[in-house]
Every structure is written in structure tokens, then in C-alpha cells.
Amino acid sequence: MSGIVVTVTPNPAVDATVTLDALRPGAVHRARAVRHDAGGKGVNVASCLADWGVPVAATGFLGADNTAIFERLLAAKGIADRFVRVPGETRINVKLLDPAGTTDINLPGPAVLPAALAELGPAITDGTAPGDLVVLAGSLPVGIAPDTYAALVARLRERGLRVVLDASGPALAAALAADRLPWCIKPNRHELEEWAGAPLPTLTEIVLAANALRGRGIGLVVVSLGEEGAVFVAAEGALRARLPAVGSGRDGALSTVGAGDAMVAGIVAALREEAGLERVARLGTAFAVAKLGRPGPNLPTPAVVEALSARVEIAAA
Ligand SMILES: Nc1ncnc2c1ncn2[C@@H]1O[C@H](COP(=O)(O)OP(=O)(O)O)[C@@H](O)[C@H]1O
Ligand SMILES: O=P(O)(O)OC[C@H]1O[C@](O)(COP(=O)(O)O)[C@@H](O)[C@@H]1O
């Protein structure tokens, strides 16, 4: 069992979830409810890991003008706050929730000056030992070059750290084109298709693409497929894991915001136990499904998550 997990969120967000009876473009809506949660991919991963009982530190760049909601979450969950404060306001991302699903409106966030990047290295590596896990997750803010994740992966690997990367677009492409690759990646179908430059409509094509990445040196490639579950591809083989959603929000609305991040947390929790591929697939899926429909980056008790993990349907892919 390794030590502290560090999550890095270069572009966190306050998630404003607005519940509507029905979303109609161009119409005036009276919202049923709104809630605000500290979010962004690495923040959500850290929060789910803390709920599971893992010691965790969170870093990245936080706009100095609206830190309170993040500070409250981190303090409440005992997550070490290593965020580098930058001038401006952390973005607000709007999540419109109606019975048809979730519509995400993600804003750009404040620009970050390269000088702030110099502070990030020590914030990540402080207190870590070889074998520890570092999660790099989410979009990069304006001002930070698209090859930043690639450069961080190289530096962190030099220290023997295992890097889990959850990114998209040019930042993911640059990290996958580099000489030194992450230990694990978790693209969703769309992100993998973007990287492959082609649609991947079947499971066979997804597993082929995942295996191509594994062949280049990534130990574990997880491709999440929404309600179709996810595939987990490693040296041990390829597994497909799924579990039907267990609950839904009011009037059938099911927020899927943060399910991918919860899956990353479950994968990290299992990697931290040095678990085999089946346990990784079970815990990753159980964390994701446990998070579905739950407000904020929160999991139920570990006992509930373990019970879900026992019910995950696993098959060779
Ligand atoms: N409607 C759903 N029913 C069951 N499981 C789901 C559903 N939506 C998401 N999941 C679970 O959450 C995981 C992550 O969701 P996904 O939407 O693929 O990720 P991302 O948020 O990164 O795009 C999926 O692999 C699956 O296990
Ligand atoms: O950094 P990005 O790619 O803009 O994503 C940020 C958004 O993604 C989330 O982390 C949710 O991600 P997932 O639904 O993929 O788990 C939100 O909290 C946040 O608003």
C-alpha cells in the first residue's frame, strides 16, 4: 500500500448545477433549484478518495477571489490544500440538469502566468515517495502550454511517481506523443476518438485503440463509455465492466457530472492496493455508479461502494 495521493487540477471550477423541468433552447426557464459545489476533475478525484479513506493532497491553480468554497471542501474532507493562488476568479461551470440528462457549459477560467507554473512542481512532489500516485486531470487554463502535462509526466516519472492522466484534446495528444508516458489514462469514448482521429463505434475498435496505446508503454488504459460501462486494458488482458445506475435524481433527472472523476478515484484506490485488473475494474465502476445522481463530489460509505463493486458485471473484452 503506497502513501499519499496527489491530485492536480490546473483549471478547477465551481460547478453550478441548475435543475430544470425541461431544457428548451431559446426559452425562458424558471429553475427548480441551484447548488454550487467545488469541482474540477482533480478536486472531484481528491474528494472521492478522501471519502474512501485515502490520504490525499490537492493542488493546481485557484483564483484568489473565490477560494472559500474550495477551502471548505478540502478542510471538511481532510484534504491537504496545496493549491497555488493566482490572481482572478476560478471559473463557474454551469450544469443544466433536466430529465433528458445533463448539459455542461464549461467556461475558460482565469489566465495563469508561466511564473505560477514554477510553484506547481514542489506542490505536487512534496512528501511523495517512489511508487506514489499523482493524478493530472482536466483542462489547462489560458496561458499554460498544451505540452504542460507531457512535461510534468516526464518530471514526475523521473522521481518514480506513477502518473494517472485524465485529459482531452491537445493536452492529451501532447502527453501521448511524448517519450515518457503516463502509467494510466482514462479517456472517454469521445476523447479516445479525438486522439485516434476516427470514430470507434464498436467495442473491438476501442480495445484495439487502447491496446495500441498500451503497446507504446502505458500500463493501464481505461476507456469510459457512459451507460455502456468501461473497458480496462492492461498486460493482464482486457475487461469490460458495467453496472446499471442505482438511483436517479428528482423526476428522473440523473446527474452524470463527476462520474468519470469518481471512476478515476476508484482506479487510483485499487492501484494503491496494488490490485489486479479485475479489482481495478470493479472499484472504478463502483465509484462511478455510486457517484451517479449524488450532488457534489461525494461518495456513499465504503461499505456501500464495496457492495456495489461485488455486483459489477465483468466480461472479457
Ligand atoms: N447512465 C449511466 N449508467 C450506468 N453507469 C454510468 C452511466 N453514466 C456513467 N456511468 C459510469 O460512469 C463511468 C464514467 O462515465 P463517463 O460518462 O463515461 O465519463 P466522463 O464523465 O469522463 O465522460 C462510466 O464508465 C460508467 O461506469
Ligand atoms: O477541466 P474540464 O475538462 O473543463 O472539466 C471540468 C468539469 O469536469 C468536471 O470535473 C466533471 O467531470 P466528469 O463529469 O468528466 O467526471 C466538473 O466538475 C467540471 O465542471
PDB file of N, CA and C and ligand atoms in Angstrom, residues 41 166 186-189 191 222-232 241-246 254 256-261 263-264 284-289 292, ligand 1:
ATOM      1  N   LYS A  41     -11.755  18.392 -12.290  1.00  0.00           N
ATOM      2  CA  LYS A  41     -11.531  16.946 -12.269  1.00  0.00           C
ATOM      3  C   LYS A  41     -10.703  16.462 -11.072  1.00  0.00           C
ATOM      4  N   ASP A 166      -5.999  12.233 -16.854  1.00  0.00           N
ATOM      5  CA  ASP A 166      -7.358  12.326 -17.403  1.00  0.00           C
ATOM      6  C   ASP A 166      -7.467  13.686 -18.088  1.00  0.00           C
ATOM      7  N   LYS A 186      -7.411   7.644 -18.642  1.00  0.00           N
ATOM      8  CA  LYS A 186      -8.841   7.299 -18.666  1.00  0.00           C
ATOM      9  C   LYS A 186      -9.610   8.230 -19.622  1.00  0.00           C
ATOM     10  N   PRO A 187      -9.404   8.047 -20.936  1.00  0.00           N
ATOM     11  CA  PRO A 187     -10.232   8.834 -21.848  1.00  0.00           C
ATOM     12  C   PRO A 187     -11.658   8.292 -21.870  1.00  0.00           C
ATOM     13  N   ASN A 188     -12.638   9.141 -22.196  1.00  0.00           N
ATOM     14  CA  ASN A 188     -13.954   8.596 -22.548  1.00  0.00           C
ATOM     15  C   ASN A 188     -13.932   8.309 -24.053  1.00  0.00           C
ATOM     16  N   ARG A 189     -15.028   7.754 -24.567  1.00  0.00           N
ATOM     17  CA  ARG A 189     -15.031   7.344 -25.975  1.00  0.00           C
ATOM     18  C   ARG A 189     -14.686   8.530 -26.896  1.00  0.00           C
ATOM     19  N   GLU A 191     -12.995  11.268 -26.255  1.00  0.00           N
ATOM     20  CA  GLU A 191     -11.591  11.692 -26.143  1.00  0.00           C
ATOM     21  C   GLU A 191     -10.668  10.712 -26.872  1.00  0.00           C
ATOM     22  N   VAL A 222      -7.969   2.857 -19.562  1.00  0.00           N
ATOM     23  CA  VAL A 222      -9.389   2.674 -19.245  1.00  0.00           C
ATOM     24  C   VAL A 222     -10.174   3.615 -20.152  1.00  0.00           C
ATOM     25  N   VAL A 223     -11.134   3.049 -20.871  1.00  0.00           N
ATOM     26  CA  VAL A 223     -11.975   3.886 -21.735  1.00  0.00           C
ATOM     27  C   VAL A 223     -13.389   3.837 -21.162  1.00  0.00           C
ATOM     28  N   SER A 224     -13.891   4.996 -20.739  1.00  0.00           N
ATOM     29  CA  SER A 224     -15.227   5.013 -20.141  1.00  0.00           C
ATOM     30  C   SER A 224     -16.259   5.282 -21.224  1.00  0.00           C
ATOM     31  N   LEU A 225     -17.388   4.568 -21.095  1.00  0.00           N
ATOM     32  CA  LEU A 225     -18.389   4.540 -22.167  1.00  0.00           C
ATOM     33  C   LEU A 225     -19.776   4.900 -21.643  1.00  0.00           C
ATOM     34  N   GLY A 226     -19.842   5.790 -20.656  1.00  0.00           N
ATOM     35  CA  GLY A 226     -21.128   6.206 -20.115  1.00  0.00           C
ATOM     36  C   GLY A 226     -21.935   5.013 -19.634  1.00  0.00           C
ATOM     37  N   GLU A 227     -23.223   4.954 -20.035  1.00  0.00           N
ATOM     38  CA  GLU A 227     -24.072   3.870 -19.510  1.00  0.00           C
ATOM     39  C   GLU A 227     -23.671   2.496 -20.033  1.00  0.00           C
ATOM     40  N   GLU A 228     -22.799   2.450 -21.039  1.00  0.00           N
ATOM     41  CA  GLU A 228     -22.302   1.142 -21.515  1.00  0.00           C
ATOM     42  C   GLU A 228     -21.145   0.621 -20.660  1.00  0.00           C
ATOM     43  N   GLY A 229     -20.766   1.361 -19.620  1.00  0.00           N
ATOM     44  CA  GLY A 229     -19.709   0.886 -18.729  1.00  0.00           C
ATOM     45  C   GLY A 229     -18.340   1.392 -19.150  1.00  0.00           C
ATOM     46  N   ALA A 230     -17.338   0.521 -19.090  1.00  0.00           N
ATOM     47  CA  ALA A 230     -15.977   0.933 -19.427  1.00  0.00           C
ATOM     48  C   ALA A 230     -15.162  -0.299 -19.787  1.00  0.00           C
ATOM     49  N   VAL A 231     -14.088  -0.088 -20.578  1.00  0.00           N
ATOM     50  CA  VAL A 231     -13.146  -1.184 -20.796  1.00  0.00           C
ATOM     51  C   VAL A 231     -11.838  -0.858 -20.099  1.00  0.00           C
ATOM     52  N   PHE A 232     -11.225  -1.887 -19.545  1.00  0.00           N
ATOM     53  CA  PHE A 232      -9.984  -1.778 -18.774  1.00  0.00           C
ATOM     54  C   PHE A 232      -8.963  -2.665 -19.472  1.00  0.00           C
ATOM     55  N   ALA A 241     -16.489  -3.731 -17.969  1.00  0.00           N
ATOM     56  CA  ALA A 241     -17.187  -3.704 -16.679  1.00  0.00           C
ATOM     57  C   ALA A 241     -18.370  -2.762 -16.776  1.00  0.00           C
ATOM     58  N   ARG A 242     -19.493  -3.185 -16.233  1.00  0.00           N
ATOM     59  CA  ARG A 242     -20.653  -2.293 -16.185  1.00  0.00           C
ATOM     60  C   ARG A 242     -21.571  -2.641 -15.028  1.00  0.00           C
ATOM     61  N   LEU A 243     -22.338  -1.646 -14.631  1.00  0.00           N
ATOM     62  CA  LEU A 243     -23.315  -1.828 -13.553  1.00  0.00           C
ATOM     63  C   LEU A 243     -24.433  -0.830 -13.806  1.00  0.00           C
ATOM     64  N   PRO A 244     -25.674  -1.293 -13.917  1.00  0.00           N
ATOM     65  CA  PRO A 244     -26.756  -0.330 -14.166  1.00  0.00           C
ATOM     66  C   PRO A 244     -26.823   0.711 -13.058  1.00  0.00           C
ATOM     67  N   ALA A 245     -27.197   1.931 -13.426  1.00  0.00           N
ATOM     68  CA  ALA A 245     -27.295   3.018 -12.447  1.00  0.00           C
ATOM     69  C   ALA A 245     -28.279   2.626 -11.349  1.00  0.00           C
ATOM     70  N   VAL A 246     -27.923   2.981 -10.086  1.00  0.00           N
ATOM     71  CA  VAL A 246     -28.755   2.527  -8.966  1.00  0.00           C
ATOM     72  C   VAL A 246     -29.826   3.516  -8.534  1.00  0.00           C
ATOM     73  N   LEU A 254     -30.851  12.451 -13.858  1.00  0.00           N
ATOM     74  CA  LEU A 254     -29.705  11.721 -13.317  1.00  0.00           C
ATOM     75  C   LEU A 254     -28.446  12.508 -13.672  1.00  0.00           C
ATOM     76  N   THR A 256     -24.827  13.089 -14.340  1.00  0.00           N
ATOM     77  CA  THR A 256     -23.644  12.263 -14.596  1.00  0.00           C
ATOM     78  C   THR A 256     -22.369  13.059 -14.346  1.00  0.00           C
ATOM     79  N   VAL A 257     -22.508  14.307 -13.886  1.00  0.00           N
ATOM     80  CA  VAL A 257     -21.325  15.149 -13.650  1.00  0.00           C
ATOM     81  C   VAL A 257     -20.447  14.492 -12.590  1.00  0.00           C
ATOM     82  N   GLY A 258     -19.183  14.342 -12.910  1.00  0.00           N
ATOM     83  CA  GLY A 258     -18.250  13.798 -11.927  1.00  0.00           C
ATOM     84  C   GLY A 258     -18.168  12.284 -11.911  1.00  0.00           C
ATOM     85  N   ALA A 259     -18.962  11.585 -12.759  1.00  0.00           N
ATOM     86  CA  ALA A 259     -18.883  10.111 -12.764  1.00  0.00           C
ATOM     87  C   ALA A 259     -17.507   9.663 -13.262  1.00  0.00           C
ATOM     88  N   GLY A 260     -17.002  10.340 -14.283  1.00  0.00           N
ATOM     89  CA  GLY A 260     -15.671   9.992 -14.808  1.00  0.00           C
ATOM     90  C   GLY A 260     -14.604  10.224 -13.748  1.00  0.00           C
ATOM     91  N   ASP A 261     -14.737  11.305 -12.998  1.00  0.00           N
ATOM     92  CA  ASP A 261     -13.746  11.607 -11.955  1.00  0.00           C
ATOM     93  C   ASP A 261     -13.817  10.568 -10.831  1.00  0.00           C
ATOM     94  N   MET A 263     -14.718   7.549 -11.241  1.00  0.00           N
ATOM     95  CA  MET A 263     -14.090   6.334 -11.780  1.00  0.00           C
ATOM     96  C   MET A 263     -12.573   6.414 -11.637  1.00  0.00           C
ATOM     97  N   VAL A 264     -11.996   7.574 -11.939  1.00  0.00           N
ATOM     98  CA  VAL A 264     -10.540   7.735 -11.776  1.00  0.00           C
ATOM     99  C   VAL A 264     -10.158   7.499 -10.315  1.00  0.00           C
ATOM    100  N   GLY A 284     -13.311   0.907  -9.920  1.00  0.00           N
ATOM    101  CA  GLY A 284     -13.520   2.068 -10.799  1.00  0.00           C
ATOM    102  C   GLY A 284     -14.990   2.218 -11.133  1.00  0.00           C
ATOM    103  N   THR A 285     -15.630   1.116 -11.485  1.00  0.00           N
ATOM    104  CA  THR A 285     -17.045   1.149 -11.863  1.00  0.00           C
ATOM    105  C   THR A 285     -17.929   1.445 -10.657  1.00  0.00           C
ATOM    106  N   ALA A 286     -17.613   0.832  -9.525  1.00  0.00           N
ATOM    107  CA  ALA A 286     -18.434   1.047  -8.326  1.00  0.00           C
ATOM    108  C   ALA A 286     -18.375   2.510  -7.876  1.00  0.00           C
ATOM    109  N   PHE A 287     -17.188   3.120  -7.886  1.00  0.00           N
ATOM    110  CA  PHE A 287     -17.079   4.535  -7.505  1.00  0.00           C
ATOM    111  C   PHE A 287     -17.940   5.378  -8.454  1.00  0.00           C
ATOM    112  N   ALA A 288     -17.844   5.094  -9.775  1.00  0.00           N
ATOM    113  CA  ALA A 288     -18.570   5.916 -10.761  1.00  0.00           C
ATOM    114  C   ALA A 288     -20.072   5.798 -10.564  1.00  0.00           C
ATOM    115  N   VAL A 289     -20.550   4.568 -10.407  1.00  0.00           N
ATOM    116  CA  VAL A 289     -22.005   4.364 -10.294  1.00  0.00           C
ATOM    117  C   VAL A 289     -22.508   4.874  -8.941  1.00  0.00           C
ATOM    118  N   LEU A 292     -23.206   8.560  -9.336  1.00  0.00           N
ATOM    119  CA  LEU A 292     -24.285   8.986 -10.228  1.00  0.00           C
ATOM    120  C   LEU A 292     -25.478   9.507  -9.424  1.00  0.00           C
TER     121      LEU A 292
HETATM  122  N1  LIG B   1     -26.085   6.289 -17.208  1.00  0.00           N
HETATM  123  C1  LIG B   1     -25.160   5.503 -16.672  1.00  0.00           C
HETATM  124  N2  LIG B   1     -25.466   4.260 -16.222  1.00  0.00           N
HETATM  125  C2  LIG B   1     -24.542   3.456 -15.650  1.00  0.00           C
HETATM  126  N3  LIG B   1     -23.239   3.820 -15.485  1.00  0.00           N
HETATM  127  C3  LIG B   1     -22.869   5.038 -15.916  1.00  0.00           C
HETATM  128  C4  LIG B   1     -23.788   5.947 -16.532  1.00  0.00           C
HETATM  129  N4  LIG B   1     -23.111   7.088 -16.845  1.00  0.00           N
HETATM  130  C5  LIG B   1     -21.836   6.899 -16.435  1.00  0.00           C
HETATM  131  N5  LIG B   1     -21.681   5.676 -15.875  1.00  0.00           N
HETATM  132  C6  LIG B   1     -20.463   5.102 -15.288  1.00  0.00           C
HETATM  133  O1  LIG B   1     -19.557   6.176 -15.080  1.00  0.00           O
HETATM  134  C7  LIG B   1     -18.360   5.958 -15.855  1.00  0.00           C
HETATM  135  C8  LIG B   1     -17.826   7.304 -16.321  1.00  0.00           C
HETATM  136  O2  LIG B   1     -18.808   7.957 -17.101  1.00  0.00           O
HETATM  137  P1  LIG B   1     -18.467   8.632 -18.499  1.00  0.00           P
HETATM  138  O3  LIG B   1     -19.646   9.482 -18.831  1.00  0.00           O
HETATM  139  O4  LIG B   1     -18.035   7.615 -19.473  1.00  0.00           O
HETATM  140  O5  LIG B   1     -17.172   9.513 -18.120  1.00  0.00           O
HETATM  141  P2  LIG B   1     -16.799  11.043 -18.382  1.00  0.00           P
HETATM  142  O6  LIG B   1     -17.619  11.797 -17.365  1.00  0.00           O
HETATM  143  O7  LIG B   1     -15.342  11.102 -18.102  1.00  0.00           O
HETATM  144  O8  LIG B   1     -17.190  11.353 -19.803  1.00  0.00           O
HETATM  145  C9  LIG B   1     -18.781   5.005 -16.970  1.00  0.00           C
HETATM  146  O9  LIG B   1     -17.689   4.266 -17.460  1.00  0.00           O
HETATM  147  C10 LIG B   1     -19.798   4.120 -16.244  1.00  0.00           C
HETATM  148  O10 LIG B   1     -19.137   3.130 -15.482  1.00  0.00           O
END
